[in-house]
Coordinates of C-alpha atoms in Angstrom, one line a residue:
Chain O
X626 CA 80.2 55.5 98.5
X627 CA 79.3 58.0 101.8
X628 CA 75.8 58.8 102.8
X629 CA 74.9 62.2 101.3
X630 CA 72.8 62.8 104.8
X631 CA 75.8 61.6 107.5
X632 CA 78.8 63.9 108.0
X633 CA 81.9 62.2 108.3
X634 CA 82.5 62.1 112.0
X635 CA 85.9 64.9 112.0
X636 CA 83.5 67.2 110.2
X637 CA 80.6 66.7 113.1
X638 CA 83.4 67.0 115.9
X639 CA 85.2 70.2 114.4
X640 CA 81.5 71.6 113.9
X641 CA 80.7 71.0 117.4
X642 CA 83.6 71.7 119.0
X643 CA 83.0 75.2 117.2
X644 CA 79.8 75.7 118.9
X645 CA 81.2 75.3 121.9
X646 CA 84.0 77.6 121.7
X647 CA 81.2 80.0 120.5
X648 CA 78.5 79.5 123.3
X649 CA 80.7 78.6 126.9
X650 CA 82.1 82.0 127.1
X651 CA 78.6 83.1 127.3
X652 CA 77.4 80.6 129.5
X653 CA 80.5 81.4 131.6
X654 CA 78.8 85.0 132.4
X655 CA 75.6 83.4 134.0
X656 CA 77.7 81.3 136.5
X657 CA 80.0 84.3 137.8
X658 CA 76.8 86.4 138.4
X659 CA 75.9 84.1 141.0
X660 CA 79.5 83.7 142.4
X661 CA 80.3 84.8 145.8
X662 CA 83.9 85.5 145.3
X663 CA 84.6 88.8 144.9
X664 CA 88.4 90.0 144.6
X665 CA 89.3 87.6 141.6
X666 CA 88.1 85.2 138.6
X667 CA 88.4 81.8 140.7
X668 CA 87.2 78.7 138.8
X669 CA 85.2 77.1 140.1
X670 CA 82.9 79.1 142.3
X671 CA 83.3 78.3 145.6
X672 CA 79.6 79.0 146.4
X673 CA 76.8 80.4 144.6
X674 CA 74.9 83.6 146.0
X675 CA 71.9 85.6 144.4
X676 CA 73.2 88.7 146.7
X677 CA 74.6 90.6 144.1
X678 CA 71.7 91.1 142.1
X679 CA 69.9 93.6 144.8
X680 CA 73.4 95.1 145.3
X681 CA 73.4 95.9 142.0
X682 CA 69.6 97.2 141.3
X683 CA 70.7 99.6 144.2
X684 CA 73.2 101.2 142.5
X685 CA 72.3 104.2 141.4
X686 CA 75.3 105.0 138.6
X687 CA 74.3 101.7 137.3
X688 CA 71.1 102.9 136.4
X689 CA 71.8 106.2 135.3
X690 CA 74.1 104.8 132.5
X691 CA 71.5 102.2 131.6
X692 CA 68.8 105.3 131.1
X693 CA 71.3 107.5 129.1
X694 CA 71.8 104.3 127.2
X695 CA 68.1 103.6 126.9
X696 CA 67.6 107.3 125.4
X697 CA 70.9 107.7 122.8
X698 CA 69.4 103.9 121.4
X699 CA 66.0 105.1 121.3
X700 CA 66.7 108.7 119.4
X701 CA 69.5 107.0 117.6
X702 CA 66.8 104.3 116.4
X703 CA 63.4 106.1 115.4
X704 CA 66.1 108.9 113.3
X705 CA 67.4 105.5 111.1
X706 CA 64.4 104.1 110.9
X707 CA 63.3 107.4 109.3
X708 CA 65.9 107.8 106.8
X709 CA 66.7 104.1 106.4
X710 CA 63.2 103.4 105.0
X711 CA 63.1 106.4 102.9
X712 CA 66.6 105.3 101.5
X713 CA 65.7 101.9 100.8
X714 CA 62.3 102.6 99.2
X715 CA 64.1 105.3 97.0
X716 CA 67.5 102.5 96.1
X717 CA 64.3 99.5 95.6
X718 CA 61.6 101.1 93.7
X719 CA 63.8 103.4 91.3
X720 CA 66.6 104.6 89.2
X721 CA 67.9 107.6 89.7
X722 CA 71.5 109.7 89.3
X723 CA 73.5 109.0 92.3
X724 CA 71.8 105.8 93.7
X725 CA 75.1 103.3 93.4
X726 CA 76.8 106.1 95.6
X727 CA 73.9 106.5 98.4
X728 CA 73.7 102.6 98.4
X729 CA 77.8 102.5 98.9
X730 CA 77.3 105.7 101.2
X731 CA 74.9 103.8 103.6
X732 CA 77.2 100.7 103.9
X733 CA 80.5 102.8 104.7
X734 CA 79.9 103.7 108.3
X735 CA 80.1 99.9 109.4
X736 CA 82.6 98.7 106.4
X737 CA 85.3 101.4 108.1
X738 CA 86.5 100.5 111.2
X739 CA 85.0 101.9 114.2
X740 CA 87.8 104.1 115.2
X741 CA 87.9 105.7 112.2
X742 CA 84.2 106.9 112.3
X743 CA 84.7 108.0 115.9
X744 CA 87.7 109.9 115.6
X745 CA 86.5 111.7 112.4
X746 CA 83.4 112.9 114.5
X747 CA 85.8 113.9 117.3
X748 CA 87.9 116.4 115.5
X749 CA 85.1 117.5 113.5
X750 CA 83.3 118.7 116.9
X751 CA 86.8 120.3 118.1
X752 CA 87.0 122.3 114.9
X753 CA 83.1 123.1 115.1
X754 CA 83.4 124.0 118.7
X755 CA 80.3 121.9 119.3
X756 CA 80.7 121.1 123.3
X757 CA 79.8 117.3 124.0
X758 CA 75.8 116.0 124.8
X759 CA 73.2 113.0 124.1
X760 CA 73.1 114.8 121.0
X761 CA 76.8 114.2 119.7
X762 CA 76.5 110.5 120.7
X763 CA 73.5 110.1 119.0
X764 CA 75.0 111.5 116.0
X765 CA 77.2 108.8 115.9
X766 CA 75.2 106.0 116.7
X767 CA 72.4 107.2 114.0
X768 CA 75.1 106.9 111.5
X769 CA 75.6 103.0 111.9
X770 CA 72.1 102.2 113.0
X771 CA 71.0 103.6 109.4
X772 CA 72.7 100.7 107.8
X773 CA 70.9 97.6 109.8
X774 CA 67.4 99.4 109.3
X775 CA 68.3 99.9 105.5
X776 CA 69.1 96.6 104.9
X777 CA 66.2 95.1 106.5
X778 CA 63.8 97.5 104.5
X779 CA 65.4 97.2 101.1
X780 CA 65.5 93.5 101.2
X781 CA 61.8 93.9 101.9
X782 CA 61.1 96.5 99.5
X783 CA 62.6 94.2 96.9
X784 CA 60.2 91.5 97.2
X785 CA 57.0 93.3 97.8
X786 CA 55.1 94.1 94.9
X787 CA 55.1 97.4 93.1
X788 CA 51.6 96.6 91.6
X789 CA 50.0 96.8 95.2
X790 CA 50.9 100.2 95.0
X791 CA 49.7 101.5 91.8
X792 CA 46.3 99.4 92.5
X793 CA 45.8 101.1 95.8
X794 CA 46.2 104.2 94.2
X795 CA 43.9 103.1 91.1
X796 CA 41.1 102.7 93.7
X797 CA 41.6 105.8 94.8
X798 CA 43.3 105.8 98.1
X799 CA 45.3 109.1 98.2
X800 CA 49.3 109.2 99.2
X801 CA 49.1 108.6 102.9
X802 CA 46.0 106.4 102.3
X803 CA 48.7 104.3 100.3
X804 CA 51.4 104.4 102.4
X805 CA 49.2 103.7 105.6
X806 CA 46.9 101.0 104.3
X807 CA 48.9 99.1 101.9
X808 CA 53.1 100.0 102.5
X809 CA 53.0 100.1 105.7
X810 CA 51.7 96.7 106.9
X811 CA 53.6 95.3 104.2
X812 CA 56.9 96.5 105.5
X813 CA 56.3 96.4 109.7
X814 CA 57.6 93.0 109.9
X815 CA 60.7 94.3 108.5
X816 CA 60.9 97.7 110.2
X817 CA 60.2 96.7 113.7
X818 CA 63.3 93.8 113.1
X819 CA 65.5 96.6 111.8
X820 CA 64.8 98.8 114.5
X821 CA 65.1 96.3 117.3
X822 CA 68.6 95.1 115.6
X823 CA 69.5 98.7 115.5
X824 CA 68.7 99.2 119.0
X825 CA 70.8 96.6 120.3
X826 CA 73.7 97.6 118.0
X827 CA 73.0 101.2 119.9
X828 CA 72.9 100.4 123.3
X829 CA 76.1 97.9 123.1
X830 CA 77.9 100.6 121.0
X831 CA 81.4 101.5 122.9
X832 CA 84.2 102.3 120.3
X833 CA 82.5 105.3 118.3
X834 CA 81.3 106.3 121.6
X835 CA 84.3 106.9 123.9
X836 CA 84.6 109.4 121.1
X837 CA 81.7 111.5 121.3
X838 CA 80.8 111.3 124.9
X839 CA 82.2 113.3 126.6
X840 CA 81.9 112.4 130.5
X841 CA 78.8 111.0 129.9
X842 CA 78.4 107.6 130.9
X843 CA 76.5 104.9 128.9
X844 CA 76.1 101.6 130.5
X845 CA 78.7 100.1 127.4
X846 CA 81.4 103.0 128.7
X847 CA 80.7 101.7 132.4
X848 CA 81.7 98.3 131.6
X849 CA 84.7 99.3 129.7
X850 CA 85.7 101.2 132.8
X851 CA 85.2 98.2 135.1
X852 CA 87.1 96.5 132.8
X853 CA 90.2 98.7 132.4
X854 CA 89.9 99.1 136.1
X855 CA 87.8 96.3 138.2
X856 CA 86.6 97.8 141.3
X857 CA 83.6 95.9 142.3
X858 CA 83.9 92.5 140.0
X859 CA 80.2 91.1 141.5
X860 CA 78.5 93.9 140.0
X861 CA 80.1 93.9 137.0
X862 CA 79.4 90.3 136.5
X863 CA 75.7 90.4 137.3
X864 CA 75.1 94.0 134.8
X865 CA 77.0 91.7 132.0
X866 CA 74.6 88.7 132.7
X867 CA 72.0 91.4 132.1
X868 CA 73.2 93.0 129.0
X869 CA 73.3 89.7 127.3
X870 CA 69.3 88.6 128.5
X871 CA 68.6 92.5 127.5
X872 CA 70.4 91.9 123.8
X873 CA 69.8 88.2 122.7
X874 CA 65.9 88.8 123.7
X875 CA 65.7 91.2 120.2
X876 CA 67.8 88.7 118.6
X877 CA 65.4 85.7 119.0
X878 CA 62.4 87.8 118.2
X879 CA 63.7 89.4 114.9
X880 CA 64.7 85.9 114.0
X881 CA 61.3 84.9 114.4
X882 CA 60.1 87.7 112.7
X883 CA 62.0 87.6 109.6
X884 CA 62.7 83.8 109.1
X885 CA 59.9 83.0 106.8
X886 CA 61.5 85.4 104.8
X887 CA 65.4 85.4 103.6
X888 CA 67.2 86.1 107.0
X889 CA 68.1 89.8 106.7
X890 CA 68.0 90.0 110.2
X891 CA 72.1 89.8 111.3
X892 CA 73.6 88.9 108.1
X893 CA 75.1 91.9 107.3
X894 CA 75.9 93.9 110.6
Chain B
X664 CA 21.2 118.1 84.8
X665 CA 24.8 117.8 83.5
X666 CA 25.7 114.8 81.5
X667 CA 28.3 112.8 83.6
X668 CA 30.9 113.1 80.5
X669 CA 31.6 116.6 81.1
X670 CA 32.6 115.5 84.5
X671 CA 36.8 116.5 84.1
X672 CA 38.9 113.2 83.7
X673 CA 40.8 113.9 86.7
X674 CA 39.8 114.4 90.4
X675 CA 39.7 118.0 91.7
X676 CA 42.6 119.0 93.5
X677 CA 41.7 118.0 97.7
X678 CA 42.1 120.8 99.9
X679 CA 44.2 121.2 102.5
X680 CA 47.9 121.5 102.5
X681 CA 48.8 118.0 103.7
X682 CA 47.0 116.4 101.0
X683 CA 47.6 119.3 98.3
X684 CA 51.5 118.4 99.1
X685 CA 51.1 114.6 99.1
X686 CA 49.4 114.9 95.5
X687 CA 52.0 117.4 94.4
X688 CA 54.8 115.0 95.6
X689 CA 53.2 112.2 93.6
X690 CA 52.9 113.5 90.8
X691 CA 56.2 114.2 90.2
X692 CA 58.3 111.4 90.7
X693 CA 61.6 112.6 90.7
X694 CA 60.6 115.2 93.1
X695 CA 59.6 112.2 95.0
X696 CA 63.1 110.5 95.3
X697 CA 65.0 113.7 95.3
X698 CA 63.2 114.5 98.9
X699 CA 63.2 110.5 99.8
X700 CA 67.1 110.6 99.4
X701 CA 67.3 114.3 100.8
X702 CA 67.8 113.4 104.9
X703 CA 70.3 110.6 103.9
X704 CA 72.2 112.5 101.8
X705 CA 72.5 115.6 104.1
X706 CA 73.0 113.3 107.3
X707 CA 75.8 111.0 105.7
X708 CA 77.2 113.6 103.3
X709 CA 77.6 116.2 106.4
X710 CA 77.8 114.3 109.5
X711 CA 80.0 111.3 107.9
X712 CA 81.6 112.3 104.9
X713 CA 82.5 115.9 106.5
X714 CA 84.1 114.4 109.4
X715 CA 86.5 112.2 107.0
X716 CA 87.4 114.8 105.1
X717 CA 88.4 117.1 108.0
X718 CA 90.0 114.6 109.7
X719 CA 91.9 113.6 106.3
X720 CA 93.3 117.2 106.1
X721 CA 94.4 117.6 109.3
X722 CA 96.6 114.6 108.8
X723 CA 98.6 116.8 106.6
X724 CA 98.6 119.1 109.3
X725 CA 101.8 118.8 112.0
X726 CA 102.5 119.5 115.3
X727 CA 104.7 122.0 116.8
X728 CA 107.2 119.9 119.2
X729 CA 108.0 123.0 121.4
X730 CA 104.4 124.0 122.0
X731 CA 102.4 121.1 121.1
X732 CA 100.1 123.2 119.0
X733 CA 98.8 122.2 115.8
X734 CA 100.3 124.0 112.8
X735 CA 97.9 124.6 110.1
X736 CA 100.1 123.9 107.2
X737 CA 100.0 121.6 104.7
X738 CA 103.1 119.4 105.3
X739 CA 104.0 115.3 105.2
X740 CA 106.1 115.5 108.1
X741 CA 103.5 113.6 110.1
X742 CA 103.7 110.5 107.7
X743 CA 107.1 111.1 107.9
X744 CA 106.4 110.4 111.6
X745 CA 104.6 107.1 110.8
X746 CA 107.7 105.3 109.3
X747 CA 109.8 105.8 112.8
X748 CA 111.0 102.7 114.2
X749 CA 108.4 102.6 117.1
X750 CA 105.5 103.8 115.2
X751 CA 105.7 100.9 112.0
X752 CA 106.2 98.4 114.4
X753 CA 102.6 99.3 115.8
X754 CA 101.8 99.0 111.9
X755 CA 103.6 95.6 111.3
X756 CA 102.3 94.2 114.6
X757 CA 98.6 95.0 114.1
X758 CA 98.4 93.8 110.4
X759 CA 100.4 90.5 111.5
X760 CA 97.5 90.2 113.7
X761 CA 94.8 91.1 111.8
X762 CA 96.2 88.2 109.0
X763 CA 96.8 85.5 112.0
X764 CA 93.3 86.3 113.3
X765 CA 91.8 86.1 109.7
X766 CA 93.8 82.6 108.8
X767 CA 92.2 81.0 111.9
X768 CA 88.8 82.3 111.8
X769 CA 88.3 80.6 108.4
X770 CA 90.2 77.4 109.5
X771 CA 87.8 77.3 112.4
X772 CA 84.8 78.8 110.3
X773 CA 84.6 76.4 107.2
X774 CA 84.0 73.2 109.5
X775 CA 80.9 75.2 111.4
X776 CA 79.9 76.6 108.5
X777 CA 80.1 73.7 106.4
X778 CA 78.1 71.3 108.5
X779 CA 75.4 73.8 109.1
X780 CA 75.0 74.2 105.2
X781 CA 74.9 70.9 104.4
X782 CA 74.1 68.5 107.5
X783 CA 72.5 70.3 110.0
X784 CA 68.9 70.0 110.0
X785 CA 65.6 70.7 111.3
X786 CA 66.9 71.8 115.6
X787 CA 70.5 71.1 114.7
X788 CA 70.5 73.7 112.2
X789 CA 68.5 76.4 114.6
X790 CA 71.2 75.6 117.2
X791 CA 73.5 76.6 114.8
X792 CA 71.8 79.7 113.6
X793 CA 71.9 80.4 117.7
X794 CA 75.1 79.7 118.3
X795 CA 76.3 82.3 115.5
X796 CA 74.1 84.9 115.9
X797 CA 74.1 85.1 120.1
X798 CA 77.9 85.3 119.9
X799 CA 77.7 87.9 116.7
X800 CA 74.8 90.0 118.2
X801 CA 76.1 89.3 122.2
X802 CA 77.6 92.8 123.8
X803 CA 81.0 93.4 122.7
X804 CA 82.1 94.2 126.2
X805 CA 80.6 91.6 127.4
X806 CA 82.0 88.7 124.8
X807 CA 85.6 90.8 126.2
X808 CA 84.9 90.4 129.7
X809 CA 83.8 86.6 129.2
X810 CA 87.1 85.8 127.9
X811 CA 88.8 88.0 130.9
X812 CA 87.0 85.3 133.1
X813 CA 88.1 82.6 130.7
X814 CA 91.6 83.5 130.5
X815 CA 92.2 84.8 134.4
X816 CA 95.0 82.9 135.6
X817 CA 92.9 81.7 138.5
X818 CA 90.2 81.1 135.8
X819 CA 89.1 78.3 134.0
X820 CA 91.0 77.6 131.5
X821 CA 93.8 76.8 133.5
X822 CA 91.5 74.9 135.8
X823 CA 90.6 72.7 133.0
X824 CA 94.3 72.0 132.0
X825 CA 95.0 71.1 135.1
X826 CA 92.4 68.6 135.8
X827 CA 93.1 67.4 132.2
X828 CA 97.2 66.9 133.5
X829 CA 98.3 69.3 130.4
X830 CA 99.4 72.1 133.0
X831 CA 102.9 71.1 131.4
X832 CA 101.7 72.0 128.1
X833 CA 99.9 75.5 129.1
X834 CA 103.5 76.3 130.6
X835 CA 105.0 75.6 127.2
X836 CA 103.3 77.6 125.5
X837 CA 103.4 80.2 127.7
X838 CA 106.9 80.5 128.0
X839 CA 107.3 80.6 123.4
X840 CA 109.2 83.9 123.5
X841 CA 107.0 86.6 121.9
X842 CA 103.4 85.2 122.0
X843 CA 103.8 84.0 125.4
X844 CA 103.7 86.0 128.7
X845 CA 103.1 85.4 132.1
X846 CA 99.3 84.9 131.8
X847 CA 97.1 83.6 128.9
X848 CA 95.4 87.1 129.7
X849 CA 98.8 89.2 129.0
X850 CA 100.0 87.6 126.0
X851 CA 99.8 88.2 122.4
X852 CA 97.7 84.7 122.2
X853 CA 94.6 85.9 124.8
X854 CA 94.5 88.9 122.6
X855 CA 94.7 86.5 119.5
X856 CA 91.9 84.3 120.9
X857 CA 89.9 86.5 121.7
X858 CA 89.9 89.0 118.6
X859 CA 89.0 85.4 117.2
X860 CA 86.1 84.6 119.1
X861 CA 84.8 88.5 118.4
X862 CA 84.9 88.4 114.8
X863 CA 84.3 84.4 114.0
X864 CA 80.9 85.1 113.2
X865 CA 81.7 87.6 110.2
X866 CA 83.5 85.1 108.9
X867 CA 81.0 82.1 109.4
X868 CA 78.0 84.0 108.1
X869 CA 79.4 84.5 104.2
X870 CA 81.1 80.7 103.9
X871 CA 77.9 79.4 105.1
X872 CA 75.7 81.8 102.2
X873 CA 78.9 80.2 100.2
X874 CA 78.8 76.7 100.7
X875 CA 74.9 77.1 101.2
X876 CA 74.8 77.8 97.1
X877 CA 77.3 74.3 96.2
X878 CA 74.9 71.8 94.7
X879 CA 75.3 68.3 96.7
X880 CA 75.3 66.8 93.1
X881 CA 78.2 68.6 93.0
X882 CA 80.6 66.6 95.3
X883 CA 79.1 63.7 94.5
X884 CA 80.3 63.9 90.4
X885 CA 83.8 64.7 92.1
X886 CA 83.9 61.4 94.1
X887 CA 82.2 59.0 91.9
X888 CA 84.7 60.6 89.3
X889 CA 87.3 58.6 91.7
X890 CA 88.0 62.4 94.0
X891 CA 89.3 61.6 97.2
X892 CA 87.7 63.6 100.4
X893 CA 90.4 65.5 100.0
X894 CA 90.8 66.2 96.3
X895 CA 87.5 66.7 96.3
X896 CA 87.7 69.7 98.9
X897 CA 91.0 71.1 97.2
X898 CA 89.3 71.0 93.7
X899 CA 85.7 71.6 94.1
X900 CA 84.3 72.5 97.5
X901 CA 87.3 75.2 98.6
X902 CA 87.3 77.0 95.8
X903 CA 83.6 77.2 95.4
X904 CA 83.3 78.8 98.8
X905 CA 86.9 80.9 97.9
X906 CA 84.6 84.1 97.3
X907 CA 82.5 83.7 101.3
X908 CA 85.8 83.3 102.7
X909 CA 87.2 86.5 101.2
X910 CA 84.0 88.2 102.2
X911 CA 84.2 87.4 105.6
X912 CA 88.0 87.8 105.6
X913 CA 87.4 91.7 104.8
X914 CA 85.6 92.0 108.3
X915 CA 87.7 90.0 110.6
X916 CA 90.5 92.0 109.0
X917 CA 88.8 95.4 109.1
X918 CA 88.0 94.9 112.5
X919 CA 91.4 93.7 113.9
X920 CA 92.9 96.5 112.5
X921 CA 90.6 99.2 114.0
X922 CA 89.8 97.5 117.3
X923 CA 91.7 99.4 120.5
X924 CA 89.7 97.6 123.4
X925 CA 90.7 94.1 123.8
X926 CA 94.3 94.5 123.2
X927 CA 93.7 97.2 126.0
X928 CA 92.6 94.6 128.3
X929 CA 93.7 91.0 127.0
X930 CA 97.4 91.8 126.0
X931 CA 100.5 93.1 126.8
X932 CA 101.5 96.7 127.1
X933 CA 102.6 97.0 123.3
X934 CA 100.2 99.2 121.4
X935 CA 98.0 98.5 118.3
X936 CA 97.1 101.1 115.4
X937 CA 94.0 101.7 117.1
X938 CA 95.7 102.2 120.3
X939 CA 98.0 104.5 119.2
X940 CA 95.1 106.3 117.9
X941 CA 92.9 106.6 120.6
X942 CA 95.8 107.9 122.7
X943 CA 97.4 110.1 120.7
X944 CA 94.4 112.0 120.0
X945 CA 93.5 111.9 124.1
X946 CA 96.7 112.4 126.2
X947 CA 99.2 113.3 123.7
X948 CA 96.9 115.7 121.8
X949 CA 98.6 115.2 118.8
X950 CA 95.6 114.9 116.5
X951 CA 97.4 115.0 113.0
X952 CA 99.7 112.3 114.1
X953 CA 96.2 110.0 115.3
X954 CA 94.5 111.4 111.7
X955 CA 97.6 109.6 109.8
X956 CA 97.5 106.6 111.9
X957 CA 93.6 106.3 111.1
X958 CA 94.8 106.6 107.5
X959 CA 96.9 103.5 107.5
X960 CA 93.9 101.1 107.8
X961 CA 91.9 103.0 105.4
X962 CA 94.4 102.2 103.1
X963 CA 95.3 98.6 104.2
X964 CA 91.8 98.1 103.7
X965 CA 91.5 100.3 100.1
X966 CA 93.9 97.4 98.6
X967 CA 92.4 94.5 100.4
X968 CA 89.0 95.6 99.0
X969 CA 90.2 95.8 95.5
X970 CA 91.8 92.5 95.6
X971 CA 88.8 90.8 97.0
X972 CA 86.7 92.7 94.5
X973 CA 88.6 91.0 91.7
X974 CA 88.5 87.9 93.3
X975 CA 84.0 88.3 93.6
X976 CA 83.9 88.3 97.0
X977 CA 81.3 90.9 96.7
X978 CA 79.2 88.9 95.7
X979 CA 79.1 86.3 98.1
X980 CA 77.9 89.2 101.2

């Protein structure tokens, strides 16, 4: 019988091969951000330079797109935090008519392809003559951010003992005090993790956004335009690297915040 | 002085509108729950479900071929258009791609998930976690962009093949009709690879979750009873991992069905469902046909989910 702690060689090689397949393309982004080649995706890079980082920092269109993306992500995350937490509290704590329906309704925007959310919102806007604005983007984003917050919060609520709340109330805390002194500290890290993941998801969203943005440019839409019609490859390379760094940091932080419990963080994107 | 016993058993109402409101709500638990689920019901009910229904209704409208205006009369004419050879090709092409990506993702995910679930400890476990989470949460467009770099004719993949003196193999694959092309970045192979990369983590996570629940003793028992590794995989491990694979396939299948960005950037110019929806609603201005096209993935996914549910995939999510 083979030893239990040692993996068969074939399995080990294919697992490591899989890891390389997963990570190498992302690593490549970091190399291309420093290439001196401007016109093509030549490999290996003919030379390395940090010049393009400075050029990118001076680009107004990149900054504007970044600003809009941050604004949308902040508003959507706030809305999602409020609605997701309330829903999670209700679903985890009580039995009520329509409970199953609500827990299904919440995951629907993620279960159906994003293009369906996008085009249905778009056609609803045109039916109701709603002009495109930051708020039409937020409307789409908050819809799928709720799931992320909800998933994190509902897992935490299930692990938090209801007796804590009863005890606080018995000891004379009113509703507001119970919430700020007992409930909130218990769910804070789950909300922080959920909020960061929702923020990252909104910051990155492009499929729904193309339908709800009109002429506005978020950072992913800027990237998409560059992908379809590459005009300034070096700037795109640097922006891509920056986006990887910005999205990776919240993931690592969320991992450290939730690893003591079950890893709810990314398990149901 | 009054005796203490005559004081009321419950506290007097507190002053202030906020305190009163909070107290009132807490004393009415049903009202409390109602208020908690009200925002989400309104939001998803109106914004999301409302928009979905509006879309479905429009798929029963049709477009006047002369004026290009939407005729708001109930008809199945638009659904009939889906069956024209050109549109039917789009649907079949997308479903075939989604199926191919799903099968390949399952085959690639299994060893990674199995190794991470059963053998990886400490540092390796963390590395596998990061290795799955990083591509999962990295920007979607950046991932597509990274693959444009990888697959470019002057890019790293061509270079690797040249260094290994295997350029003939790459050319051989590219010369295969249908899936080949001028270079990887303008062929179905390229589209397939990018889809596979982008949705692979969605397969690994549920497969790993289901494999972690398989007790090691089961596999030892199988080999003690004389099963070859191949047999214990086929008769013990695979059946137990199947719900996880099906759960993952829901993601890979659904996400491939609805994507319109990957085939637009890496691939030849033949359309997928997502692109058809996008062009029909945008430049063509044919909202009814776009709406009818979106019904296809909804129906396909509905059938798929129904089947997956029968096989117990939802417990592995």
